[in-house]
Short mmCIF file of C-alpha atoms in Angstrom, two decimals:
data_model
loop_
_atom_site.label_atom_id
_atom_site.label_comp_id
_atom_site.label_asym_id
_atom_site.label_seq_id
_atom_site.Cartn_x
_atom_site.Cartn_y
_atom_site.Cartn_z
CA UNK A 1428 106.49 69.32 146.18
CA UNK A 1429 107.66 71.35 149.15
CA UNK A 1430 109.63 69.61 151.92
CA UNK A 1431 106.38 68.78 153.71
CA UNK A 1432 104.53 67.96 150.49
CA UNK A 1433 102.94 64.72 149.36
CA UNK A 1434 106.14 63.28 147.85
CA UNK A 1435 108.40 63.87 150.85
CA UNK A 1436 106.47 61.25 152.83
CA UNK A 1437 107.14 58.74 150.04
CA UNK A 1438 110.83 59.70 149.75
CA UNK A 1439 110.62 60.00 145.98
CA UNK A 1440 111.30 62.75 143.48
CA UNK A 1441 108.57 64.22 141.30
CA UNK A 1442 110.18 62.67 138.20
CA UNK A 1443 110.28 59.18 139.74
CA UNK A 1444 106.70 59.58 140.97
CA UNK A 1445 105.54 60.52 137.46
CA UNK A 1446 107.42 57.58 135.95
CA UNK A 1447 105.93 55.17 138.47
CA UNK A 1448 102.35 56.43 138.35
CA UNK A 1449 102.03 57.16 134.63
CA UNK A 1450 103.36 56.05 131.28
CA UNK A 1451 105.21 59.33 130.69
CA UNK A 1452 108.52 57.69 129.78
CA UNK A 1453 106.80 55.35 127.32
CA UNK A 1454 104.80 58.22 125.83
CA UNK A 1455 107.95 60.31 125.32
CA UNK A 1456 109.68 57.43 123.52
CA UNK A 1457 106.55 56.77 121.48
CA UNK A 1458 106.79 60.33 120.14
CA UNK A 1459 110.44 59.72 119.23
CA UNK A 1460 109.46 56.52 117.44
CA UNK A 1461 107.06 58.26 115.08
CA UNK A 1462 108.29 59.32 111.66
CA UNK A 1463 109.90 62.73 111.53
CA UNK A 1464 108.01 65.27 109.46
CA UNK A 1465 107.50 69.02 109.58
CA UNK A 1466 104.59 68.68 111.99
CA UNK A 1467 106.25 66.62 114.69
CA UNK A 1468 109.95 67.54 114.53
CA UNK A 1469 109.48 70.18 117.21
CA UNK A 1470 107.53 67.71 119.36
CA UNK A 1471 110.31 65.14 118.96
CA UNK A 1472 112.92 67.73 119.95
CA UNK A 1473 110.96 68.62 123.08
CA UNK A 1474 110.40 64.96 123.95
CA UNK A 1475 114.11 64.22 123.58
CA UNK A 1476 114.87 67.15 125.87
CA UNK A 1477 112.47 65.75 128.48
CA UNK A 1478 113.93 62.24 128.15
CA UNK A 1479 117.41 63.73 128.71
CA UNK A 1480 116.14 65.63 131.74
CA UNK A 1481 114.39 62.59 133.24
CA UNK A 1482 117.32 60.28 132.57
CA UNK A 1483 119.60 62.32 134.81
CA UNK A 1484 117.51 61.37 137.85
CA UNK A 1485 118.80 58.09 139.22
CA UNK A 1486 115.43 57.37 140.89
CA UNK A 1487 113.87 56.97 137.44
CA UNK A 1488 115.89 53.80 136.98
CA UNK A 1489 114.77 52.44 140.33
CA UNK A 1490 111.19 52.70 139.05
CA UNK A 1491 111.86 51.77 135.39
CA UNK A 1492 115.30 50.15 135.14
CA UNK A 1493 114.81 48.61 131.70
CA UNK A 1494 114.29 51.14 128.93
CA UNK A 1495 114.50 48.48 126.23
CA UNK A 1496 111.09 47.04 127.12
CA UNK A 1497 108.87 49.99 127.91
CA UNK A 1498 105.13 49.33 127.65
CA UNK A 1499 103.53 50.74 124.52
CA UNK A 1500 100.87 53.33 125.32
CA UNK A 1501 97.94 53.99 123.06
CA UNK A 1502 98.26 56.97 120.78
CA UNK A 1503 95.52 59.57 120.81
CA UNK A 1504 95.45 59.81 117.04
CA UNK A 1505 93.52 57.14 115.22
CA UNK A 1506 95.00 56.00 111.96
CA UNK A 1507 92.75 55.97 108.91
CA UNK A 1508 95.19 53.96 106.80
CA UNK A 1509 94.08 50.54 105.61
CA UNK A 1510 95.30 47.69 107.77
CA UNK A 1511 97.61 46.45 105.02
CA UNK A 1512 99.62 49.69 105.14
CA UNK A 1513 100.06 49.77 108.90
CA UNK A 1514 103.39 48.59 110.18
CA UNK A 1515 103.33 45.83 112.71
CA UNK A 1516 103.98 47.27 116.12
CA UNK A 1517 105.55 45.31 118.93
CA UNK A 1518 103.85 45.45 122.32
CA UNK A 1519 106.91 47.19 123.73
CA UNK A 1520 109.07 50.21 122.91
CA UNK A 1521 112.84 49.81 122.87
CA UNK A 1522 114.02 53.15 124.22
CA UNK A 1523 117.71 52.22 124.06
CA UNK A 1524 117.37 51.40 120.37
CA UNK A 1525 115.52 54.67 119.72
CA UNK A 1526 118.30 56.65 121.41
CA UNK A 1527 120.92 54.82 119.34
CA UNK A 1528 118.91 55.54 116.18
CA UNK A 1529 118.77 59.23 117.10
CA UNK A 1530 122.56 59.29 117.34
CA UNK A 1531 122.97 57.18 114.20
CA UNK A 1532 121.14 59.83 112.15
CA UNK A 1533 124.31 61.89 112.42
CA UNK A 1534 126.91 59.15 112.02
CA UNK A 1535 127.86 60.32 108.52
CA UNK A 1536 126.75 63.94 108.46
CA UNK A 1537 127.06 67.08 110.49
CA UNK A 1538 124.00 68.58 112.17
CA UNK A 1539 122.80 71.52 110.07
CA UNK A 1540 121.02 73.55 112.76
CA UNK A 1541 121.21 74.37 116.44
CA UNK A 1542 118.05 72.30 116.96
CA UNK A 1543 119.72 69.23 115.46
CA UNK A 1544 122.79 69.76 117.65
CA UNK A 1545 120.62 70.01 120.74
CA UNK A 1546 118.61 66.92 119.71
CA UNK A 1547 121.83 64.93 119.25
CA UNK A 1548 123.33 66.09 122.53
CA UNK A 1549 120.11 65.34 124.41
CA UNK A 1550 120.10 61.83 122.91
CA UNK A 1551 123.69 61.33 124.08
CA UNK A 1552 122.88 62.65 127.56
CA UNK A 1553 119.84 60.38 127.85
CA UNK A 1554 121.71 57.33 126.62
CA UNK A 1555 124.79 57.94 128.77
CA UNK A 1556 122.64 58.41 131.88
CA UNK A 1557 120.53 55.36 131.14
CA UNK A 1558 123.56 53.09 130.75
CA UNK A 1559 125.32 54.63 133.75
CA UNK A 1560 122.40 54.12 136.13
CA UNK A 1561 121.09 50.76 134.88
CA UNK A 1562 123.11 47.64 134.12
CA UNK A 1563 120.17 46.27 132.12
CA UNK A 1564 120.31 49.29 129.81
CA UNK A 1565 124.09 48.96 129.57
CA UNK A 1566 123.76 45.36 128.42
CA UNK A 1567 121.18 46.35 125.77
CA UNK A 1568 123.49 49.18 124.62
CA UNK A 1569 126.26 46.64 124.11
CA UNK A 1570 123.94 44.07 122.49
CA UNK A 1571 122.60 46.68 120.05
CA UNK A 1572 126.18 47.48 119.00
CA UNK A 1573 126.32 50.91 120.59
CA UNK A 1574 130.10 50.76 121.00
CA UNK A 1575 130.80 50.23 117.27
CA UNK A 1576 128.38 53.09 116.49
CA UNK A 1577 130.31 55.48 118.73
CA UNK A 1578 133.63 54.37 117.23
CA UNK A 1579 132.21 54.79 113.71
CA UNK A 1580 131.00 58.32 114.52
CA UNK A 1581 134.40 59.19 115.97
CA UNK A 1582 136.27 57.82 112.93
CA UNK A 1583 134.07 59.83 110.55
CA UNK A 1584 135.12 62.99 112.37
CA UNK A 1585 131.55 64.28 112.66
CA UNK A 1586 129.96 66.21 115.51
CA UNK A 1587 128.20 63.08 116.76
CA UNK A 1588 131.58 61.48 117.47
CA UNK A 1589 132.53 63.98 120.13
CA UNK A 1590 129.02 63.99 121.59
CA UNK A 1591 128.76 60.21 121.71
CA UNK A 1592 132.29 59.70 123.05
CA UNK A 1593 131.00 60.00 126.62
CA UNK A 1594 129.06 56.76 126.03
CA UNK A 1595 132.25 54.73 126.02
CA UNK A 1596 133.09 55.84 129.56
CA UNK A 1597 130.03 54.05 130.94
CA UNK A 1598 130.30 50.89 128.86
CA UNK A 1599 133.40 49.43 130.50
#
């Protein structure tokens, strides 16, 4: 990773290289898609933090410009539920929708812990970066009614309103 390292010859950041050569972005969103329970809340918080970190690198969007159709990666855990109980999974992950859902969790209520505040702010950072650096993501944000969500959060005078307000700056 040093100036004379393997990536300098390719003119690419480590984050963009990882996104191009692996399914790391898809895997992170897959963890966010899973149901929240005591066992994976901490994992989801860490994954959201990494998504926020990655999203602030513009090169990520040169490699993966459309976060609404990320390829679904196989999960390491095998489900033992009968097939009738499994939900039907689409072949793709809609990362923009997952980020909007993360914000929507707090559209009517205040975060109750520092971890929830950080999760919400990381979701807003990731979403604002993704719509700022990719017109495809911006269009999906608009199509998925992200603007009314932000306005609703602001009108309810909850913490998510002030955090999500930055999203309106990029959706002009």
